[in-house]
Amino acid sequence: MDLLPFLVAGVVVAVVAASIRYRPDVPAFLGLLALVGLGVYRLEEALSFLVSPAVVTLFGAMAIGYVISESGAMELVGSAILSRVRSLPLVALLIYLAAGLMSAFVSDIAVMLAMSAMLSNAARKLKAPPAAYVIPLSFAVVLGGRITMVGTSANIVLLGDYAANTGERLSIFAFTPELLVSYLITAPLLVAAALLIQRFARGIAAPRKMLVMRATVGESLDGADKGEVERKFGVQILARARTLSKFSSVLIRGPIDELPSLLSSKDLSVEPLGERKSDYVELLIVTPRSRLVGRSLYSEPVHELFPVSVIGLVPSGRVYSLETYEFRPGDEILVAGDEKAIGRLASAYGLARSKEQVKLFSPRLAASGVAGLAAAVALSEFLPTALAFIVGALVALLGGGRPVERLYQAVSWDALIYVGSFIAIGRAAAELGLLSPLTPYLSSPAALFAVGLALSNTVGAVPAATLLGPLIAEKSALLALIASIMPLFLPFAHPAVYLAYRQSDMPLKDYLKASSLGLAAAAAAAYIALFLLRI
């Protein structure tokens, strides 16, 4: 009796089980080495899966997505929605739609981080529990990634498997019409789910951080009522006068997460202290031993002593002007400039560098990131997808700045190892016929949809794709499988979902109620789009 299939099955089960408790790349890589030990692969052959076309494509997509996320473009889109819409369900719907479309090209985590803070703040402002809207946002991000063949790791794996099985190269937009319709049906259902989750969700305790800045009143606001301007821009104007005068300088107090939209405004133009020469910004915290304690920017003009500009303050006391405010321990200063210059400033004055990320909109990075994405998409029609996305990544990195310096940190190496290792494990499982018992259930797209839905919500998206991908040889079956991969039910099934779960401070049983609503909505929408409407 050949024990090899049983031993490989044991490796698959052990890797999936261990991935729930530990970093998934570690058990996946150990599983790959176990296959080498069992004689399934030679060592060189096993390691080659770590640089397979699917892994290289994923690397390129991560690099391009990082440049776009660093540009502040996503935050600008979110701020534009919040500044124009006052109804929370409508805000949620628009953010879900925007996040889903972004995640078709950009890292799910980057989209989640950019949009969740803004949606949370909008919910707090309107007296609703943020968790009720943030958790469906994570579902939107996961589901939106399926719209293109490079939007998720699972899709990239399936794109490679299909080419290997059939010899046919698919466009990255091969199933975009069908999956886009499915997503457009899903988004309003996620809003309805958020309204139901509101009944048992608790709020997120983190307070909204407010920044005091100096701004110049534009000509269009001459004579405008202060209260109306405050409501329009979502800021507090720290002035006694009830009406505004053009070209006058005023202090404004606004949420730090809406900084990109505030800086882009011409009606209330933010005027930093010192010339802003960089789009890179950091929050510096005044420590009890800092030289700035009890001093002001008038006596210690850091914006003149260092090549940085002071955009605003997060003060613990009342501010009459940025220059004369005397700092206290715990105050924060938002500065813009070269990262090394900011480091020298922090060191010289005993300031702590905050880990909280604040982004300004950088047209240069946005342009290079979008150009890289456009190049990758266009070239993928003529070149292998992996090569197209490497070229696209190089184009995106032409924008320079922090994305180039931090490319190593930008790429999720653990995800690349996990995907590459699991491709090898899935290939071995398929070649040994471990999935043959499932073959009778894969006879139709509808049956495959059900199997994929079950697997992705138990073993995860990448394992489901690597195990089922080698069995797919028809486009209709591939579409059904992609549509079925929606790992929403368990909070540990997807990084974006886990991030929302951790932020929500929600008991697991309440999360499972929320995820059941989201999964039911997503599955129903996909089934309607694919099998009833037959898009």
XYZ file of C-alpha atoms in Angstrom:
535
model
C 0.000 0.000 0.000
C 1.393 3.365 -1.048
C 1.485 5.628 2.013
C 2.688 8.717 0.127
C -0.803 10.142 -0.632
C -1.758 9.796 3.033
C 1.466 11.450 4.181
C 0.982 14.369 1.752
C -2.631 14.714 2.919
C -1.282 14.869 6.472
C 1.088 17.664 5.434
C -1.803 19.634 3.903
C -3.968 19.270 7.019
C -1.065 20.119 9.352
C -0.118 23.247 7.366
C -3.709 24.534 7.239
C -4.231 23.877 10.968
C -0.928 25.477 11.982
C -1.592 28.510 9.768
C -4.589 29.427 11.929
C -2.445 29.694 15.053
C 0.966 30.769 13.742
C 2.345 33.019 10.998
C 1.107 31.148 7.897
C 4.358 31.416 5.950
C 6.274 29.376 8.547
C 4.111 26.212 8.502
C 3.679 26.529 4.716
C 7.458 26.614 4.171
C 7.988 23.757 6.634
C 5.314 21.830 4.711
C 7.257 22.453 1.497
C 10.414 21.086 3.124
C 8.414 18.099 4.368
C 7.502 17.310 0.757
C 11.215 17.387 -0.089
C 11.846 14.971 2.773
C 9.096 12.658 1.465
C 10.706 12.627 -1.978
C 7.852 14.454 -3.726
C 10.218 17.221 -4.901
C 13.951 17.712 -5.191
C 15.149 20.681 -3.110
C 15.893 22.833 -6.169
C 12.488 22.034 -7.651
C 10.704 22.860 -4.390
C 12.484 26.209 -3.993
C 11.665 27.139 -7.606
C 8.012 27.499 -6.573
C 9.035 30.531 -4.468
C 9.897 32.396 -7.681
C 7.093 30.968 -9.808
C 5.251 33.321 -12.193
C 2.389 33.705 -9.704
C 4.783 34.817 -6.929
C 6.628 37.224 -9.248
C 3.301 38.714 -10.384
C 2.269 39.140 -6.757
C 5.592 40.872 -5.987
C 5.064 43.355 -8.834
C 1.463 44.024 -7.803
C 2.584 44.672 -4.203
C 5.238 47.170 -5.332
C 2.804 49.065 -7.574
C 0.132 49.057 -4.878
C 2.599 50.378 -2.303
C 3.484 53.376 -4.473
C -0.205 54.182 -4.971
C -0.958 53.783 -1.254
C 1.997 56.015 -0.289
C 0.737 58.759 -2.624
C -2.215 59.545 -0.338
C -4.617 59.197 -3.261
C -6.901 56.756 -1.426
C -7.153 59.065 1.580
C -7.997 61.933 -0.761
C -10.853 59.939 -2.314
C -12.202 59.013 1.128
C -11.980 62.585 2.381
C -13.801 63.840 -0.713
C -16.680 61.440 0.010
C -16.896 62.439 3.681
C -16.820 66.158 2.922
C -19.785 65.968 0.540
C -22.127 63.382 2.085
C -23.834 63.597 5.481
C -25.872 60.353 5.509
C -23.870 57.553 7.149
C -25.434 54.701 5.099
C -24.709 56.633 1.907
C -21.159 57.409 3.081
C -20.682 53.703 3.822
C -22.022 52.690 0.407
C -19.716 55.091 -1.457
C -16.680 54.061 0.609
C -17.491 50.365 0.101
C -17.700 50.926 -3.661
C -14.465 52.954 -3.747
C -12.621 50.471 -1.510
C -13.759 47.493 -3.583
C -12.575 49.058 -6.821
C -9.244 50.080 -5.278
C -8.618 46.616 -3.881
C -8.876 45.194 -7.406
C -5.390 46.678 -7.939
C -3.988 47.770 -4.564
C -3.114 45.778 -1.431
C -6.191 44.883 0.631
C -4.460 45.948 3.843
C -3.446 49.343 2.403
C -7.031 50.023 1.289
C -8.384 48.835 4.625
C -6.065 51.070 6.639
C -6.811 54.101 4.470
C -10.585 53.757 4.523
C -11.314 52.288 7.961
C -10.060 55.324 9.899
C -12.244 57.691 7.874
C -15.320 55.483 8.081
C -14.817 55.027 11.835
C -14.624 58.774 12.347
C -17.743 59.354 10.253
C -19.618 56.792 12.368
C -18.473 58.385 15.643
C -19.477 61.803 14.375
C -22.987 60.512 13.644
C -23.283 58.599 16.961
C -23.057 55.096 15.426
C -20.765 52.233 16.522
C -17.812 52.254 14.096
C -17.411 48.453 14.246
C -20.795 48.028 12.557
C -19.448 49.733 9.422
C -15.750 48.793 9.556
C -16.336 45.029 9.551
C -18.470 45.145 6.358
C -15.753 47.402 4.898
C -13.266 44.541 5.335
C -15.706 42.286 3.482
C -15.942 44.867 0.692
C -12.153 44.983 0.373
C -11.887 41.179 0.173
C -14.707 40.877 -2.365
C -13.481 43.777 -4.520
C -10.116 42.123 -4.977
C -11.736 39.402 -7.091
C -12.723 41.902 -9.805
C -9.374 41.505 -11.592
C -7.137 38.462 -11.952
C -4.352 40.244 -10.024
C -6.475 41.650 -7.197
C -5.909 38.741 -4.791
C -3.228 36.131 -4.199
C -5.798 33.416 -4.934
C -6.680 34.954 -8.312
C -3.004 35.186 -9.280
C -2.541 31.508 -8.393
C -5.592 30.540 -10.454
C -4.415 32.635 -13.397
C -1.175 30.632 -13.466
C -2.909 27.286 -12.957
C -5.342 27.916 -15.798
C -2.496 28.821 -18.175
C -0.628 25.653 -17.143
C -3.731 23.467 -17.546
C -4.931 24.803 -20.900
C -2.048 26.703 -22.485
C -4.363 29.728 -22.757
C -3.311 33.115 -21.343
C -6.168 35.124 -19.885
C -6.459 38.892 -19.659
C -6.410 40.226 -16.109
C -9.873 41.607 -16.924
C -11.174 38.267 -18.187
C -14.037 38.123 -15.665
C -14.284 41.781 -14.630
C -17.805 42.381 -16.060
C -19.346 39.450 -14.184
C -17.538 40.060 -10.907
C -18.120 43.811 -11.062
C -21.871 43.264 -11.398
C -21.694 40.825 -8.494
C -19.879 43.433 -6.411
C -22.321 46.208 -7.314
C -25.136 43.984 -6.057
C -23.168 43.146 -2.903
C -22.260 46.695 -1.797
C -25.830 47.829 -0.886
C -26.370 44.501 0.876
C -23.273 45.178 2.984
C -24.765 48.518 4.020
C -27.951 46.704 5.059
C -25.775 44.251 7.002
C -24.050 47.189 8.733
C -27.431 48.536 9.877
C -28.239 45.124 11.378
C -24.796 44.774 12.989
C -25.382 48.159 14.638
C -27.782 46.437 17.036
C -25.067 44.435 18.767
C -21.759 46.131 17.821
C -19.772 48.122 20.323
C -17.875 51.287 19.555
C -14.144 51.577 19.007
C -12.731 53.569 21.875
C -9.912 55.357 20.036
C -10.556 59.121 20.056
C -10.407 61.225 16.948
C -7.150 63.176 16.764
C -7.617 66.873 15.987
C -4.951 69.084 14.421
C -4.679 72.875 14.841
C -3.404 74.596 11.686
C -3.037 78.085 10.280
C -5.102 78.818 7.174
C -5.705 81.725 4.823
C -9.307 82.567 3.899
C -9.887 82.457 0.158
C -11.604 85.162 -1.836
C -14.721 83.018 -2.345
C -15.338 82.962 1.441
C -15.211 86.731 1.909
C -18.148 87.671 4.169
C -19.175 84.024 4.652
C -20.780 82.968 7.927
C -18.262 81.177 10.138
C -20.751 78.479 11.195
C -21.661 77.617 7.611
C -17.999 77.355 6.624
C -17.329 75.089 9.621
C -20.136 72.757 8.611
C -19.039 72.730 4.974
C -15.390 71.899 5.681
C -15.872 69.844 8.853
C -13.496 72.040 10.872
C -13.692 74.441 13.791
C -12.523 77.997 13.087
C -10.806 79.400 16.179
C -11.828 83.026 15.692
C -14.280 85.300 17.468
C -15.601 87.038 14.366
C -18.861 85.577 13.015
C -17.959 86.330 9.419
C -14.769 85.683 7.491
C -12.669 88.197 5.572
C -10.751 87.309 2.430
C -6.999 86.838 2.750
C -7.192 86.893 6.545
C -5.241 84.308 8.554
C -7.204 82.101 10.960
C -6.547 79.050 13.084
C -8.600 75.986 12.185
C -9.015 72.758 14.110
C -9.785 69.645 12.052
C -9.419 65.846 12.069
C -5.946 64.716 11.133
C -7.300 61.897 8.955
C -8.886 64.465 6.622
C -5.607 66.343 6.160
C -5.249 65.539 2.411
C -8.560 67.224 1.582
C -7.805 70.185 3.881
C -4.433 70.744 2.210
C -5.987 70.584 -1.251
C -8.588 73.255 -0.426
C -8.139 76.696 -1.984
C -10.939 78.283 0.025
C -9.284 77.553 3.375
C -5.646 77.238 2.359
C -3.471 75.652 5.051
C -0.289 77.692 5.570
C 2.519 75.760 7.313
C 5.351 77.432 9.198
C 8.329 77.178 6.870
C 8.379 76.162 3.222
C 6.977 72.681 2.580
C 9.457 70.922 0.311
C 8.300 67.341 0.815
C 5.101 65.313 0.889
C 6.493 63.093 3.649
C 5.049 63.964 7.067
C 5.481 62.644 10.597
C 3.964 63.290 14.003
C 6.585 64.105 16.648
C 5.591 63.684 20.300
C 6.848 66.124 22.940
C 8.319 63.978 25.723
C 8.663 65.126 29.368
C 12.426 65.598 28.843
C 12.134 67.376 25.501
C 13.852 70.740 25.102
C 10.561 72.086 23.720
C 8.672 71.707 27.027
C 7.707 75.207 28.206
C 8.983 76.731 24.966
C 7.299 77.841 21.755
C 8.097 77.877 18.058
C 8.866 81.585 18.458
C 11.730 80.897 20.866
C 12.688 77.586 19.196
C 11.904 78.019 15.470
C 12.566 74.416 14.452
C 11.153 75.144 10.995
C 14.025 77.590 10.466
C 16.741 75.556 12.165
C 15.960 72.400 10.185
C 14.774 71.892 6.561
C 11.235 71.034 7.681
C 7.884 72.796 7.861
C 5.400 72.690 10.723
C 1.926 71.938 9.372
C 0.077 71.944 12.677
C -0.120 70.906 16.314
C -2.098 68.381 18.343
C -2.112 70.442 21.549
C -3.224 69.701 25.091
C -3.984 73.377 25.773
C -5.541 76.359 24.069
C -3.765 77.706 20.987
C -3.821 81.399 20.054
C -1.124 81.085 17.390
C 1.206 78.297 16.258
C 4.267 80.415 17.025
C 3.398 81.347 20.618
C 1.907 78.097 21.948
C 4.048 76.730 24.802
C 4.509 73.001 24.499
C 3.563 70.491 27.165
C 4.482 66.808 27.455
C 2.212 64.739 25.221
C 1.670 67.474 22.623
C 2.313 66.446 19.034
C 3.794 68.372 16.120
C 3.045 67.476 12.510
C 6.102 68.235 10.383
C 6.841 67.767 6.703
C 10.282 67.244 5.240
C 12.957 64.725 4.399
C 12.792 61.686 6.672
C 16.416 62.048 7.728
C 15.959 65.756 8.544
C 12.920 64.897 10.670
C 15.037 62.287 12.449
C 17.729 64.868 13.220
C 15.101 67.283 14.547
C 13.595 64.607 16.790
C 17.019 63.660 18.127
C 18.106 67.266 18.756
C 14.970 68.176 20.744
C 14.218 64.866 22.448
C 11.013 64.243 20.488
C 9.527 60.786 20.031
C 8.571 59.756 16.496
C 4.973 58.561 16.437
C 4.147 55.243 14.779
C 0.841 56.694 13.565
C 0.970 57.125 9.811
C -0.156 60.416 8.288
C -0.121 60.908 4.532
C -0.284 63.951 2.296
C -1.397 63.688 -1.304
C 1.629 63.436 -3.598
C 0.741 64.048 -7.272
C 4.187 62.734 -8.261
C 3.732 59.374 -6.532
C 0.107 59.113 -7.650
C 1.132 59.706 -11.272
C 4.015 57.212 -11.178
C 1.893 54.587 -9.389
C -0.979 54.884 -11.850
C 1.480 54.889 -14.771
C 3.057 51.692 -13.428
C -0.346 50.060 -13.061
C -1.364 51.140 -16.576
C 1.907 49.802 -17.997
C 1.452 46.450 -16.227
C -2.135 46.111 -17.432
C -1.304 47.067 -21.029
C 1.803 44.871 -21.256
C 0.000 41.870 -19.758
C -1.964 41.612 -23.017
C 1.274 40.889 -24.940
C 3.821 39.650 -22.382
C 3.687 37.053 -19.610
C 1.812 38.564 -16.671
C 4.799 38.214 -14.321
C 7.095 40.146 -16.668
C 4.423 42.797 -17.290
C 4.035 43.473 -13.569
C 7.784 43.641 -12.966
C 8.023 46.295 -15.706
C 5.010 48.064 -14.187
C 6.700 48.032 -10.761
C 9.846 49.624 -12.236
C 7.733 52.353 -13.865
C 5.882 52.988 -10.595
C 9.160 53.290 -8.681
C 10.393 56.001 -11.050
C 8.518 58.435 -8.800
C 11.338 57.958 -6.290
C 11.097 58.937 -2.642
C 10.159 56.638 0.222
C 8.642 53.822 -1.898
C 12.075 53.189 -3.453
C 13.881 53.453 -0.111
C 11.368 51.215 1.627
C 10.616 48.688 -1.094
C 11.924 45.888 1.084
C 9.458 46.779 3.865
C 6.684 47.435 1.336
C 6.629 43.886 0.018
C 4.930 41.279 2.179
C 7.643 38.627 1.966
C 5.755 36.288 4.274
C 2.812 36.339 1.846
C 5.133 35.521 -1.083
C 6.630 32.559 0.813
C 3.164 31.392 1.852
C 1.769 31.553 -1.686
C 4.823 29.939 -3.298
C 4.926 27.129 -0.736
C 1.217 26.418 -1.016
C 1.370 26.323 -4.822
C 3.849 23.461 -4.441
C 1.701 21.728 -1.805
C -1.452 22.075 -3.940
C 0.351 20.793 -7.038
C 1.550 17.721 -5.125
C -1.949 17.075 -3.774
C -3.411 17.258 -7.277
C -0.774 15.008 -8.870
C -1.314 12.349 -6.189
C -5.086 12.460 -6.746
C -5.928 13.602 -3.221
C -8.828 15.632 -4.573
C -10.330 12.878 -6.699
C -13.183 12.365 -4.159
C -14.286 15.924 -4.957
C -14.420 15.334 -8.718
C -18.126 14.283 -8.797
C -19.004 17.576 -7.066
C -17.179 19.681 -9.656
C -19.266 18.632 -12.644
C -21.046 21.970 -12.924
C -20.108 25.617 -12.169
C -22.845 25.783 -9.523
C -21.443 22.737 -7.702
C -17.911 24.113 -7.982
C -19.160 27.426 -6.568
C -20.489 25.604 -3.493
C -17.265 23.618 -2.998
C -15.106 26.723 -3.398
C -17.282 28.659 -0.962
C -16.959 25.902 1.638
C -13.203 25.441 1.193
C -12.300 29.158 1.217
C -14.194 29.624 4.474
C -12.551 26.655 6.158
C -8.987 26.280 4.859
C -8.585 29.806 3.425
C -8.413 31.512 0.035
C -4.909 30.535 -1.118
C -5.219 26.873 -0.016
C -8.600 26.641 -1.767
C -7.129 28.094 -4.965
C -4.019 25.904 -4.927
C -5.992 22.735 -4.209
C -8.772 23.312 -6.761
C -6.837 25.257 -9.416
C -5.126 22.228 -10.989
C -8.583 20.705 -11.657
C -9.871 23.695 -13.672
C -9.737 23.516 -17.462
C -12.772 25.592 -18.553
C -13.387 29.338 -18.271
C -16.886 28.889 -16.853
C -15.479 26.703 -14.084
C -12.686 29.194 -13.374
C -15.200 32.048 -13.083
C -17.342 30.031 -10.683
C -14.318 29.218 -8.537
C -13.068 32.826 -8.405
C -16.552 34.057 -7.499
C -16.800 31.464 -4.725
C -13.568 32.426 -2.949
C -14.773 34.815 -0.256
C -13.032 34.027 3.067
C -15.270 36.058 5.365
C -16.756 33.716 7.945
C -13.775 33.301 10.301
C -11.849 36.413 11.370
C -8.481 34.689 10.798
C -9.214 33.741 7.184
C -7.985 37.008 5.646
C -5.602 39.749 6.920
C -8.018 42.617 6.132
C -10.869 40.843 7.933
C -8.643 40.112 10.929
C -7.583 43.769 11.080
C -11.227 44.874 11.273
C -12.016 42.190 13.851
C -9.103 43.291 16.030
C -10.109 46.961 15.756
C -13.728 46.236 16.596
C -13.049 44.650 20.002
C -16.074 42.476 19.189
C -16.615 39.071 20.854
C -16.120 36.164 18.456
C -19.777 35.122 18.654
C -20.868 38.642 17.631
C -18.321 38.676 14.820
C -19.698 35.361 13.550
C -23.173 36.928 13.447
C -21.765 39.827 11.410
C -19.733 37.587 9.095
C -22.744 35.315 8.510
C -24.686 38.344 7.274
C -21.800 39.454 5.048
C -21.143 35.995 3.652
C -24.825 35.421 2.924
C -25.050 38.770 1.113
C -21.887 38.139 -0.936
C -22.821 34.557 -1.850
C -26.347 35.572 -2.853
C -25.053 38.444 -5.016
C -22.491 36.218 -6.749
C -25.083 33.500 -7.384
C -27.556 36.035 -8.806
C -24.951 37.605 -11.105
C -23.438 34.337 -12.360
C -26.302 31.861 -12.454
C -29.570 33.826 -12.564
C -28.681 36.935 -14.573
C -25.958 34.997 -16.443
C -23.924 38.136 -17.082
